[in-house]
mmCIF file of N, CA and C in Angstrom:
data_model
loop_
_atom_site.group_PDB
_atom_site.id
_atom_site.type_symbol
_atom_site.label_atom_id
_atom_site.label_comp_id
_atom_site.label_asym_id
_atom_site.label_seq_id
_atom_site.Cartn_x
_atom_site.Cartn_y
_atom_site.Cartn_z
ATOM 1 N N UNK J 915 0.830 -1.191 0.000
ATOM 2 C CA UNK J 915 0.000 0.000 0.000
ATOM 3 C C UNK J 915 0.873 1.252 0.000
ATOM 4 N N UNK J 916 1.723 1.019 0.893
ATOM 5 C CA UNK J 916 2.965 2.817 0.332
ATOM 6 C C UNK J 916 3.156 2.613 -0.324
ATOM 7 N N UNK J 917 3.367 1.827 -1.477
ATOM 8 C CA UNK J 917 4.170 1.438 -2.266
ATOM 9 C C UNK J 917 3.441 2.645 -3.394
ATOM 10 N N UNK J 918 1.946 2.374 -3.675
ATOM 11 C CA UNK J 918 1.124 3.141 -4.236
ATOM 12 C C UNK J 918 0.579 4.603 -3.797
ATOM 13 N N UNK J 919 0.841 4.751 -2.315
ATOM 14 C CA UNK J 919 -0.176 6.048 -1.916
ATOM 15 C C UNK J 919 0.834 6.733 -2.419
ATOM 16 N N UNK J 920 1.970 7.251 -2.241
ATOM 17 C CA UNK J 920 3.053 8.454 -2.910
ATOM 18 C C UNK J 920 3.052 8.008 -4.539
ATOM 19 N N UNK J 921 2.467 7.698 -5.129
ATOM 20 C CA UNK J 921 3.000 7.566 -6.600
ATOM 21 C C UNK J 921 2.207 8.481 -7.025
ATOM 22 N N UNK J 922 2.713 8.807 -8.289
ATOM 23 C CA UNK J 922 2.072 9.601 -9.416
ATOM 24 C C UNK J 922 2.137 8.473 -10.640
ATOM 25 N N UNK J 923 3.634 7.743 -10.919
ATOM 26 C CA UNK J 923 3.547 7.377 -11.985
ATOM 27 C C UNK J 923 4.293 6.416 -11.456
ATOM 28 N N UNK J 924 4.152 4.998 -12.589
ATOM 29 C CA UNK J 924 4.365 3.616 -12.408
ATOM 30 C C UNK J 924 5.936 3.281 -11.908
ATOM 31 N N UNK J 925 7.206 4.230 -12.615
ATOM 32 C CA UNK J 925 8.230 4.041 -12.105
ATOM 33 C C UNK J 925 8.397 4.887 -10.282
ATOM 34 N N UNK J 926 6.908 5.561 -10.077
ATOM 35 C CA UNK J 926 7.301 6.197 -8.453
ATOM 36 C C UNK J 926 7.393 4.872 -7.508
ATOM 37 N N UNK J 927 6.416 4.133 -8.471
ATOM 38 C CA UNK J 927 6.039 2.708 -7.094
ATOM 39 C C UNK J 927 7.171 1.588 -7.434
ATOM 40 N N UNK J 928 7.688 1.291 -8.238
ATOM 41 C CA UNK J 928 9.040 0.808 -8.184
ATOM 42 C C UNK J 928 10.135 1.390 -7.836
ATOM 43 N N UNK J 929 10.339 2.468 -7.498
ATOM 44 C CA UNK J 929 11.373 3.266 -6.418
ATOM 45 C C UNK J 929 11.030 3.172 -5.473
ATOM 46 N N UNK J 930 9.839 3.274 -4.776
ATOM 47 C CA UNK J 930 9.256 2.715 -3.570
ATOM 48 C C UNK J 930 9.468 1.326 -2.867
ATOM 49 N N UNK J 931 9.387 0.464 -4.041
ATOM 50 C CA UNK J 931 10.014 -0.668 -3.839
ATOM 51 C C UNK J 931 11.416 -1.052 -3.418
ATOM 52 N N UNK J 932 11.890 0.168 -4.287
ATOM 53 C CA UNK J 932 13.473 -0.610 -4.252
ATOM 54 C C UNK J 932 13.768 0.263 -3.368
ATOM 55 N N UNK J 933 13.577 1.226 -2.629
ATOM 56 C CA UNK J 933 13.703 1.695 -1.641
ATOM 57 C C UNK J 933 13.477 1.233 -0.258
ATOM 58 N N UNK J 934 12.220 0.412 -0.557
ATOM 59 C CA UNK J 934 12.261 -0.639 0.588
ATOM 60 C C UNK J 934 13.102 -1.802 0.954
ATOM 61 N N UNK J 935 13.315 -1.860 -0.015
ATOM 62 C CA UNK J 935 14.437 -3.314 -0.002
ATOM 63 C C UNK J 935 15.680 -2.388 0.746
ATOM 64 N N UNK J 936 16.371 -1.434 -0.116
ATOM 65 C CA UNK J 936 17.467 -1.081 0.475
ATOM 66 C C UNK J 936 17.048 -0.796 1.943
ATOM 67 N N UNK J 937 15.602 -0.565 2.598
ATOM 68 C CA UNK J 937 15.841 -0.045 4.097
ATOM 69 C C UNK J 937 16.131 -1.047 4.908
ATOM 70 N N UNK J 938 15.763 -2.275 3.957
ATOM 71 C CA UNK J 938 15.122 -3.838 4.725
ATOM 72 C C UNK J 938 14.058 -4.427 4.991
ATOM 73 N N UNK J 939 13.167 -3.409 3.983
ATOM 74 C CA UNK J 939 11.552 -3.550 4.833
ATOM 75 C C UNK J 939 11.684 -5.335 4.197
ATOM 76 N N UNK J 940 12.041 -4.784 2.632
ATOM 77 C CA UNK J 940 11.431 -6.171 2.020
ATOM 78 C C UNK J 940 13.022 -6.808 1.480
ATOM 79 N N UNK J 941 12.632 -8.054 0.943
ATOM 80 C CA UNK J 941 13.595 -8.581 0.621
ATOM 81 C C UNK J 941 13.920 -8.855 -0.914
ATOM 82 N N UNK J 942 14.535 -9.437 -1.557
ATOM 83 C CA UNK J 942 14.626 -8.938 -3.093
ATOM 84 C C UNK J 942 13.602 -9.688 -3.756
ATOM 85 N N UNK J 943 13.500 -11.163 -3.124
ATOM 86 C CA UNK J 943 12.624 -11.845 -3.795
ATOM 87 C C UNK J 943 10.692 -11.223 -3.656
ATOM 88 N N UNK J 944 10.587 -10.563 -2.608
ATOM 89 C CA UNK J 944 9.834 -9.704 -2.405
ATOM 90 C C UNK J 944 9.587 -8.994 -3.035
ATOM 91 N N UNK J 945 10.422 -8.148 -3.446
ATOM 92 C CA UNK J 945 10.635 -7.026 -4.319
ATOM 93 C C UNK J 945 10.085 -7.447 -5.862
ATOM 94 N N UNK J 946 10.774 -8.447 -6.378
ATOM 95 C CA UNK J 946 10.432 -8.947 -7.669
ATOM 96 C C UNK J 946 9.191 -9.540 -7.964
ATOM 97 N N UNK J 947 8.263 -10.194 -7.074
ATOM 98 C CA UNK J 947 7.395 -10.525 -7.008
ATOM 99 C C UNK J 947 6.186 -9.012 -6.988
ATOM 100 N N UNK J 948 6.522 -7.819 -6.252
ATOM 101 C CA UNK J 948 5.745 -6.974 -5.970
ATOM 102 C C UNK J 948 5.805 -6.266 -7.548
ATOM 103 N N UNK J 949 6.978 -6.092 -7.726
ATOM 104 C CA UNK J 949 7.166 -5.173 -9.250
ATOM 105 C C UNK J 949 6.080 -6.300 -10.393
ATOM 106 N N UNK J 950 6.273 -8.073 -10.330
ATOM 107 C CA UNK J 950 5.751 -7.779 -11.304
ATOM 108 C C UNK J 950 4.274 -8.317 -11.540
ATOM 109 N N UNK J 951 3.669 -8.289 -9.911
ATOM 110 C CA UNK J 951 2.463 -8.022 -9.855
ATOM 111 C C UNK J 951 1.766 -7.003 -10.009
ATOM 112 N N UNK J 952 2.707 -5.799 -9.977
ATOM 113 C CA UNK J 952 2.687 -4.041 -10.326
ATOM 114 C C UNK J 952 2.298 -3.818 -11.999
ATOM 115 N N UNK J 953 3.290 -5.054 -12.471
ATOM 116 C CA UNK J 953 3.244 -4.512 -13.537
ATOM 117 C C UNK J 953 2.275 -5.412 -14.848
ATOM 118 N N UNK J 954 1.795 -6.351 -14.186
ATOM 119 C CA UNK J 954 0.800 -7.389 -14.605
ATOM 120 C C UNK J 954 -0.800 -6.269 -14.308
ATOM 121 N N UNK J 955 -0.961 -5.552 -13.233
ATOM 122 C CA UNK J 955 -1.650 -4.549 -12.636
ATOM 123 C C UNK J 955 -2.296 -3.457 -13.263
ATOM 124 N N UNK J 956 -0.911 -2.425 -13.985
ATOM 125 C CA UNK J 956 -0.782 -1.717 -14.697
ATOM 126 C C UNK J 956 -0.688 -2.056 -16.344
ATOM 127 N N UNK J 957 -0.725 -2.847 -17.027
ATOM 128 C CA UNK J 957 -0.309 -3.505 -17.887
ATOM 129 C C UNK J 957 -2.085 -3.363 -18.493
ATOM 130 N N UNK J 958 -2.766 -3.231 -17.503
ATOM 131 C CA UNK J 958 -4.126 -3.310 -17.602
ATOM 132 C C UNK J 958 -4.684 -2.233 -18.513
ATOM 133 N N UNK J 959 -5.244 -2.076 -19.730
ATOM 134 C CA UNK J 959 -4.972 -0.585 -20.389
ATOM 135 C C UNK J 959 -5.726 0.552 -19.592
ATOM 136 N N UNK J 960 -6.617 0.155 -18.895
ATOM 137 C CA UNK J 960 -7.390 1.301 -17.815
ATOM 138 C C UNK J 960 -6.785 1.948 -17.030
ATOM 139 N N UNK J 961 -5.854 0.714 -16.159
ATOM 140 C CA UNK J 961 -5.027 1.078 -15.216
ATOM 141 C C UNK J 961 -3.905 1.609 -15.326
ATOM 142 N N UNK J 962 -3.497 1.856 -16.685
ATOM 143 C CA UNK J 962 -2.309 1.870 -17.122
ATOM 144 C C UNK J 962 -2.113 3.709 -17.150
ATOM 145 N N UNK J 963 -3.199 4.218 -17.760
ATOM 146 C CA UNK J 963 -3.346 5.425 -17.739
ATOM 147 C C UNK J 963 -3.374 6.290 -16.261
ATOM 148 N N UNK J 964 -3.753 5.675 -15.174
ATOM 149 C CA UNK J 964 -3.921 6.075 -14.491
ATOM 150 C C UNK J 964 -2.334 6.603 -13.454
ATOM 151 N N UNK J 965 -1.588 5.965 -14.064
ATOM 152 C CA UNK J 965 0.096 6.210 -13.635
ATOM 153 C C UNK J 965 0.802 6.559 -14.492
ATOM 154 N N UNK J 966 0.006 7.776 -15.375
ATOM 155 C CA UNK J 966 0.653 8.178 -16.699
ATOM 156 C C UNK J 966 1.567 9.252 -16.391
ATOM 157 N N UNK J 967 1.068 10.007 -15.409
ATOM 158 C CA UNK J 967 1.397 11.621 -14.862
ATOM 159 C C UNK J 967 0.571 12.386 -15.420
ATOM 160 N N UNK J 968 -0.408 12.264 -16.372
ATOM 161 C CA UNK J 968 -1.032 13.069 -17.363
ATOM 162 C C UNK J 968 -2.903 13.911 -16.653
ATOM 163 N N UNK J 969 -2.640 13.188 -15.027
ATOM 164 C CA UNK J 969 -3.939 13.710 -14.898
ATOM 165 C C UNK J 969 -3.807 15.304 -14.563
ATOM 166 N N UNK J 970 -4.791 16.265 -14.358
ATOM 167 C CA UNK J 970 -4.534 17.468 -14.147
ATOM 168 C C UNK J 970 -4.735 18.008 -12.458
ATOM 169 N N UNK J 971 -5.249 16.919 -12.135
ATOM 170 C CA UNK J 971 -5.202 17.098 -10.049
ATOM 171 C C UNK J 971 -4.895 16.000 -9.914
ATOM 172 N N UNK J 972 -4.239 15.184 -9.102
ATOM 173 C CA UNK J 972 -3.352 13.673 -8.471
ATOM 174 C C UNK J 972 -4.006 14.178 -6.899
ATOM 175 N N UNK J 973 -4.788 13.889 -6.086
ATOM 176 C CA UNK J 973 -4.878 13.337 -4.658
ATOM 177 C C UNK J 973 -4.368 12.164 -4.466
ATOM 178 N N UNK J 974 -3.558 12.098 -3.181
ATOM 179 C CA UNK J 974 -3.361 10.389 -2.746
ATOM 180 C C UNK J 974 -3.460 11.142 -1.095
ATOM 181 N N UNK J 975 -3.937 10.243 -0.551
ATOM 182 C CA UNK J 975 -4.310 9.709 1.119
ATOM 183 C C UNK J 975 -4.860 11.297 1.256
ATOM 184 N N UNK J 976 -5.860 11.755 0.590
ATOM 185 C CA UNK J 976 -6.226 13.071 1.456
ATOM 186 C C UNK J 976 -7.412 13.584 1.381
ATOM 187 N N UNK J 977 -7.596 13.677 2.790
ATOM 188 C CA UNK J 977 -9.333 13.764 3.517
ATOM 189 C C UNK J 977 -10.362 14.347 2.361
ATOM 190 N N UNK J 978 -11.597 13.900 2.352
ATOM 191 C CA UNK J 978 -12.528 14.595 1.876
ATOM 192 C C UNK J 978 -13.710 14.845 3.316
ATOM 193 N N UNK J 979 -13.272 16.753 3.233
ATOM 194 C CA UNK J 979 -14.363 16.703 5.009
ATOM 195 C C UNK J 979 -15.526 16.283 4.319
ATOM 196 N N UNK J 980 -16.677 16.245 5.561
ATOM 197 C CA UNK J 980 -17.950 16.045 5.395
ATOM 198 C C UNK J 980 -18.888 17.078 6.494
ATOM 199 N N UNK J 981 -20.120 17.506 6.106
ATOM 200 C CA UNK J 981 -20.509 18.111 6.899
ATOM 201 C C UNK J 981 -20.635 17.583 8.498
ATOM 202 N N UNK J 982 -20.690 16.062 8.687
ATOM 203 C CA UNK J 982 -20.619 15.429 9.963
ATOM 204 C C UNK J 982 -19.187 15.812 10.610
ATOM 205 N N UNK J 983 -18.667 15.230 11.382
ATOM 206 C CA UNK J 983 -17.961 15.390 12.003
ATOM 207 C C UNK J 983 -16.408 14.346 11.770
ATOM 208 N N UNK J 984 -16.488 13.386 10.597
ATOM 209 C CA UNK J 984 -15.820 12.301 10.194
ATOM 210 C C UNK J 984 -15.651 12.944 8.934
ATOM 211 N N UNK J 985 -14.228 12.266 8.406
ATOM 212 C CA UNK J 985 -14.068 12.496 6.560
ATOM 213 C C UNK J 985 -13.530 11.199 6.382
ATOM 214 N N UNK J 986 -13.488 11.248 4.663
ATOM 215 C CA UNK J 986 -13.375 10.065 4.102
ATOM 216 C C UNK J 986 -11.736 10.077 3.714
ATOM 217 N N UNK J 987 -11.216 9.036 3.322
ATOM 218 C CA UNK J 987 -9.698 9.204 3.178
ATOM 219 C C UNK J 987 -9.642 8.262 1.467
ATOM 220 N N UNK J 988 -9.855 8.595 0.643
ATOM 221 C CA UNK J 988 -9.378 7.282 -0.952
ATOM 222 C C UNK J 988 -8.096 7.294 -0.810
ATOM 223 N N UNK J 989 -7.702 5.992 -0.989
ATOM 224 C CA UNK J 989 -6.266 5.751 -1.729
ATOM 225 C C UNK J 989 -6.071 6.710 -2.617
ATOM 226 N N UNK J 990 -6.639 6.832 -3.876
ATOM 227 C CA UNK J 990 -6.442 7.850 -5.422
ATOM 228 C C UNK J 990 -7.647 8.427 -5.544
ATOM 229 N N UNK J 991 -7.350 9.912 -6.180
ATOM 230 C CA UNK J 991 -8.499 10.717 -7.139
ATOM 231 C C UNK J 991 -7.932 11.015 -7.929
ATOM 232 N N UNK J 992 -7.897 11.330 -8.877
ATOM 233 C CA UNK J 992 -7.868 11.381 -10.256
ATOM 234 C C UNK J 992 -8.740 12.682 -10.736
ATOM 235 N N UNK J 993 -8.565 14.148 -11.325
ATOM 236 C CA UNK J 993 -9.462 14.513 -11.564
ATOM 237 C C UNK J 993 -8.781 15.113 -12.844
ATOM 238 N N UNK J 994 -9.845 14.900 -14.556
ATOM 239 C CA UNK J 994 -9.787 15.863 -15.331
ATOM 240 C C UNK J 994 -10.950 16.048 -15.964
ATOM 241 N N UNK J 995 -10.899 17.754 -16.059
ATOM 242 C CA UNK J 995 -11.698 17.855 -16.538
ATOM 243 C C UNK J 995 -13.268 17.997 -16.130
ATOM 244 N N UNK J 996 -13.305 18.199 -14.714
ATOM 245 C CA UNK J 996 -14.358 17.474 -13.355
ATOM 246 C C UNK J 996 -15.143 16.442 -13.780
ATOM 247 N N UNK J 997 -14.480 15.726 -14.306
ATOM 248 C CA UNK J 997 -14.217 14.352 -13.706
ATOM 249 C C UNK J 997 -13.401 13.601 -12.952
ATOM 250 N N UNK J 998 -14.010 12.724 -11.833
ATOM 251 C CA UNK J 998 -12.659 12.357 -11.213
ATOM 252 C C UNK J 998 -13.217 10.871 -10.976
ATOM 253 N N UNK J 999 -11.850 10.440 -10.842
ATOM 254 C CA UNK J 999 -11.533 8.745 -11.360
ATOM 255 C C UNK J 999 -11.154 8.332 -9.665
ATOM 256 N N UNK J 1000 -11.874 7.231 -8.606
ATOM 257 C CA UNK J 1000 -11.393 6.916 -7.775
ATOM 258 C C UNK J 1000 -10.691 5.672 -7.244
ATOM 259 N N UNK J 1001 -9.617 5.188 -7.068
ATOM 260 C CA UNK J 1001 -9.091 4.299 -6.573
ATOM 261 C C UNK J 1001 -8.789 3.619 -5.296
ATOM 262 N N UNK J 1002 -9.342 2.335 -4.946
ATOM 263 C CA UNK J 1002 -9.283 1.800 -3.906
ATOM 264 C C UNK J 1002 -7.881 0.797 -4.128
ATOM 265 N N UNK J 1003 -7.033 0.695 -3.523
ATOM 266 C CA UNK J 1003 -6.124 -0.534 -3.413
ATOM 267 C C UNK J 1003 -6.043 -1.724 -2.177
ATOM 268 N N UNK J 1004 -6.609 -2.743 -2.537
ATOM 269 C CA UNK J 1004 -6.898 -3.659 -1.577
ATOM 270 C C UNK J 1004 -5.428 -4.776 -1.862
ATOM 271 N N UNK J 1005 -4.955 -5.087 -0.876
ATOM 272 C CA UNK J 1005 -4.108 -6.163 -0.877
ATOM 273 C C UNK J 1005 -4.086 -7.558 -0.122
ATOM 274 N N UNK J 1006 -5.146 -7.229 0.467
ATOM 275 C CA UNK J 1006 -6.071 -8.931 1.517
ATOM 276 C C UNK J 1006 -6.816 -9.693 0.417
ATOM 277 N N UNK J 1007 -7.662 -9.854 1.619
ATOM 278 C CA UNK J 1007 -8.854 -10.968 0.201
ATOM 279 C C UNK J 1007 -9.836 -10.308 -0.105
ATOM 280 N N UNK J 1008 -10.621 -10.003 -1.408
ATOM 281 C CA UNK J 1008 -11.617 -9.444 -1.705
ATOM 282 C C UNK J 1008 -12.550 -9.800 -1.287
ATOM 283 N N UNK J 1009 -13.198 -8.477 -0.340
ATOM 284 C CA UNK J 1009 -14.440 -8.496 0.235
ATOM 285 C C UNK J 1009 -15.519 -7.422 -0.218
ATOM 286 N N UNK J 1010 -15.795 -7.633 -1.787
ATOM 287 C CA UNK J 1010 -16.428 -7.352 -2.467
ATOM 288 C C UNK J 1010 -17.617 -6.423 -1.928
ATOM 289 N N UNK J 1011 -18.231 -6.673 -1.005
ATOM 290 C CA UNK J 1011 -19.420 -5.946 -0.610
ATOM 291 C C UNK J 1011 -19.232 -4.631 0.092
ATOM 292 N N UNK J 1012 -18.417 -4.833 0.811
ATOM 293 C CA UNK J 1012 -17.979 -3.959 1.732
ATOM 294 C C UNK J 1012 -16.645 -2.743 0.983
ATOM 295 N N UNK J 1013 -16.333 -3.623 0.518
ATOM 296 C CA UNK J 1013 -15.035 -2.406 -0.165
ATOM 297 C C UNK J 1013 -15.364 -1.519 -1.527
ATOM 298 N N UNK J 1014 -16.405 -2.128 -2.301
ATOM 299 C CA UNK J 1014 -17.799 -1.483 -3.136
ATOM 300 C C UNK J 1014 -18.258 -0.002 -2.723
ATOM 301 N N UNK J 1015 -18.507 -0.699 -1.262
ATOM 302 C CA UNK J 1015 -19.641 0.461 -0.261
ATOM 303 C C UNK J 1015 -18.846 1.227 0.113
ATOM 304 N N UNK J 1016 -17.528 1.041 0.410
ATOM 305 C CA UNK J 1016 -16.356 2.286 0.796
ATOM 306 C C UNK J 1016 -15.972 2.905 -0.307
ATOM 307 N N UNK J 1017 -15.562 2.735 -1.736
ATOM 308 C CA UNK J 1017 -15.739 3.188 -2.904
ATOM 309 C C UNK J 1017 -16.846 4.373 -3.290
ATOM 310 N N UNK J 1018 -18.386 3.233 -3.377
ATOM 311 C CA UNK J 1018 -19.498 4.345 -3.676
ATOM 312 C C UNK J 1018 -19.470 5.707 -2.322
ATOM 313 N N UNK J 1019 -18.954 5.588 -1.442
ATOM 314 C CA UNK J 1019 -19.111 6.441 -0.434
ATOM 315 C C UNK J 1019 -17.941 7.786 -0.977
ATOM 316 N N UNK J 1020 -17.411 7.637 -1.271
ATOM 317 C CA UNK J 1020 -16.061 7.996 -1.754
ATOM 318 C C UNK J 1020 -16.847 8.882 -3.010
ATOM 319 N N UNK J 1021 -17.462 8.252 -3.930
ATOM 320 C CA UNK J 1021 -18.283 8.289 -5.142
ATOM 321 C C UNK J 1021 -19.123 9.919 -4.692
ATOM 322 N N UNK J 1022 -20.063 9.326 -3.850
ATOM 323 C CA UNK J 1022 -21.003 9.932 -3.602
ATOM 324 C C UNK J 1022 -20.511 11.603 -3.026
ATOM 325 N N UNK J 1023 -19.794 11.760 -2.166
ATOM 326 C CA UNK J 1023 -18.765 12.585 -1.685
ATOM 327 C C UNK J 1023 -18.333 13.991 -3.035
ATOM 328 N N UNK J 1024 -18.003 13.073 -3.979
ATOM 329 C CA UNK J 1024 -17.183 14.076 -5.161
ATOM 330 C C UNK J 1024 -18.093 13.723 -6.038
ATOM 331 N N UNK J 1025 -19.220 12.989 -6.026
ATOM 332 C CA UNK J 1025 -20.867 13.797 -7.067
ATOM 333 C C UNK J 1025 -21.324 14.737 -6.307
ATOM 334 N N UNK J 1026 -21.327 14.990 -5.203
ATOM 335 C CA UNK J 1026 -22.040 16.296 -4.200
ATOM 336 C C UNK J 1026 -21.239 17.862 -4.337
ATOM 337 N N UNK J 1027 -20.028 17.288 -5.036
ATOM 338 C CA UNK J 1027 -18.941 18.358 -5.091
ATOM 339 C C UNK J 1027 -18.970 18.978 -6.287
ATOM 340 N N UNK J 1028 -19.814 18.433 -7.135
ATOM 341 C CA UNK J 1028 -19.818 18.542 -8.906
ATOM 342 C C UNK J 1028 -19.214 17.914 -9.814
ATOM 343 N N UNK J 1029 -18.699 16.445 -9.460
ATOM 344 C CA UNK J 1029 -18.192 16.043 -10.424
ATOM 345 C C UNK J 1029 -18.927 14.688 -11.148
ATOM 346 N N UNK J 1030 -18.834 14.152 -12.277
ATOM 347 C CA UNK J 1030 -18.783 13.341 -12.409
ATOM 348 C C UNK J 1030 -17.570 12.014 -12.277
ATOM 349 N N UNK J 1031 -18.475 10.960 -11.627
ATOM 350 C CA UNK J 1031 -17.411 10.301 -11.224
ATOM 351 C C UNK J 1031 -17.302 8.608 -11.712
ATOM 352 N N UNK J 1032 -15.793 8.018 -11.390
ATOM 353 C CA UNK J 1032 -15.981 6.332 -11.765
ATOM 354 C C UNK J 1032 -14.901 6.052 -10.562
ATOM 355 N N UNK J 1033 -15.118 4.805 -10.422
ATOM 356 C CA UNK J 1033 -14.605 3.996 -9.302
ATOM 357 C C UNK J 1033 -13.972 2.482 -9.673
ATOM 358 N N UNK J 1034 -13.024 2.562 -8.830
ATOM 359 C CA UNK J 1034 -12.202 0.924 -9.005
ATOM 360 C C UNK J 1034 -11.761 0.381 -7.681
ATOM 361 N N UNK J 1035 -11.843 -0.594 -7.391
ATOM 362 C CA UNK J 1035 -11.068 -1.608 -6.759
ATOM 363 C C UNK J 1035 -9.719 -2.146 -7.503
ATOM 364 N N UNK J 1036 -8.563 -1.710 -6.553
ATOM 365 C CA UNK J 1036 -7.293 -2.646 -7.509
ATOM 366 C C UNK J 1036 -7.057 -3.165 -6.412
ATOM 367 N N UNK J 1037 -7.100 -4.906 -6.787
ATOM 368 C CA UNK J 1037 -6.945 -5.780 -6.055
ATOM 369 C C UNK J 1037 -5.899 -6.717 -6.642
ATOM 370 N N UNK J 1038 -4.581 -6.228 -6.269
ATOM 371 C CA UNK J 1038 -3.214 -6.486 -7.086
ATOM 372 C C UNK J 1038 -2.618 -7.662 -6.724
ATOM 373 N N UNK J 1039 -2.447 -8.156 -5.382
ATOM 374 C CA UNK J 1039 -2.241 -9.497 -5.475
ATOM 375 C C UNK J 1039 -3.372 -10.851 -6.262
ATOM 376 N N UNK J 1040 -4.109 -10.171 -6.528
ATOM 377 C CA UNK J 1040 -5.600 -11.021 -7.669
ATOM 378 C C UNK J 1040 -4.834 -10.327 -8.563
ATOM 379 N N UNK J 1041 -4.426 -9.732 -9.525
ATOM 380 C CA UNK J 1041 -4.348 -9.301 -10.471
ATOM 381 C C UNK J 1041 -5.652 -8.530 -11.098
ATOM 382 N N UNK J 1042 -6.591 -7.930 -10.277
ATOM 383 C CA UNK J 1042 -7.577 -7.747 -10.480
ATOM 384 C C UNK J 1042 -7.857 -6.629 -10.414
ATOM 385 N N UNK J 1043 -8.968 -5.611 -11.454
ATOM 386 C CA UNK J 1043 -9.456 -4.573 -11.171
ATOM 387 C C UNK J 1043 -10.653 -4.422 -11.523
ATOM 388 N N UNK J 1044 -11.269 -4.106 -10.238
ATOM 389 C CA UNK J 1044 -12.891 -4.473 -9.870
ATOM 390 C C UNK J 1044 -13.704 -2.704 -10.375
ATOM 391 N N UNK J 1045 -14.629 -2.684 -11.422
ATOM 392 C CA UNK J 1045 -15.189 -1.194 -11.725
ATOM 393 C C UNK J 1045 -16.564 -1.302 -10.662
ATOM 394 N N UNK J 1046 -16.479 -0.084 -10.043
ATOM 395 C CA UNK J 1046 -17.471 -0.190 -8.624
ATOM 396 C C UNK J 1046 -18.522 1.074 -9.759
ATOM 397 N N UNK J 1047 -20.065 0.258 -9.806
ATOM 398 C CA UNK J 1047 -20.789 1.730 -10.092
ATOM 399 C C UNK J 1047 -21.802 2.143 -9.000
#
């Protein structure tokens, strides 16, 4: 998951990687396995764009208040054009129902704001990317 929240673009999260290795987090065989589940991930033509650098606002890990007293936190927003593109990154087991409902919440948040919006689940050890509507 750090690996992705600081990225902009596909080579940020393989410096991330190999940055971890050099601290010790991970180990090399670690490492190689993460890059090329990264890149099996991205390889995806949807997903692929999305670590282009080319969007015109990049959010990663940052609050959306709410009039209550709680805010929401997405992995990714994505916005061009007001449109904005949201990303969940799951790395457990897909629990489809529930991580949907944290998505559309996310959704709902930045349609109230004026945008039109789309949603994903990247569920990278699946090799998977789930479109939440």
């Amino acid at each position: 998951h750090r690996a992705f929240e600081r990225a902009e673009t596909r080579n940020d999260i393989f410096e991330t990687l190999d940055k971890m290795s050099i601290d010790g987090e991970l180990n090399s065989e670690e490492v190689a396995s993460l890059k090329s589940q990264v890149t099996d991930t991205l390889d995806n033509s949807v997903a692929g764009e999305w670590f282009d650098g080319s969007w015109q606002e990049l959010h990663r890990e940052r609050n959306i208040l709410r009039p209550s007293t709680t805010s929401k936190r997405p992995d990714r927003v994505m916005i061009r054009n007001h449109h904005a593109i949201v990303i969940d990154y799951k790395f457990g087991q897909q629990q489809l129902r529930s991580h949907t409902e944290q998505v559309r919440d996310y959704m709902a948040l930045l349609s109230h704001m004026g945008y039109t919006t789309e949603g994903y689940l990247i569920y990278t050890a699946l090799n998977k990317i789930q479109p939440v509507n």
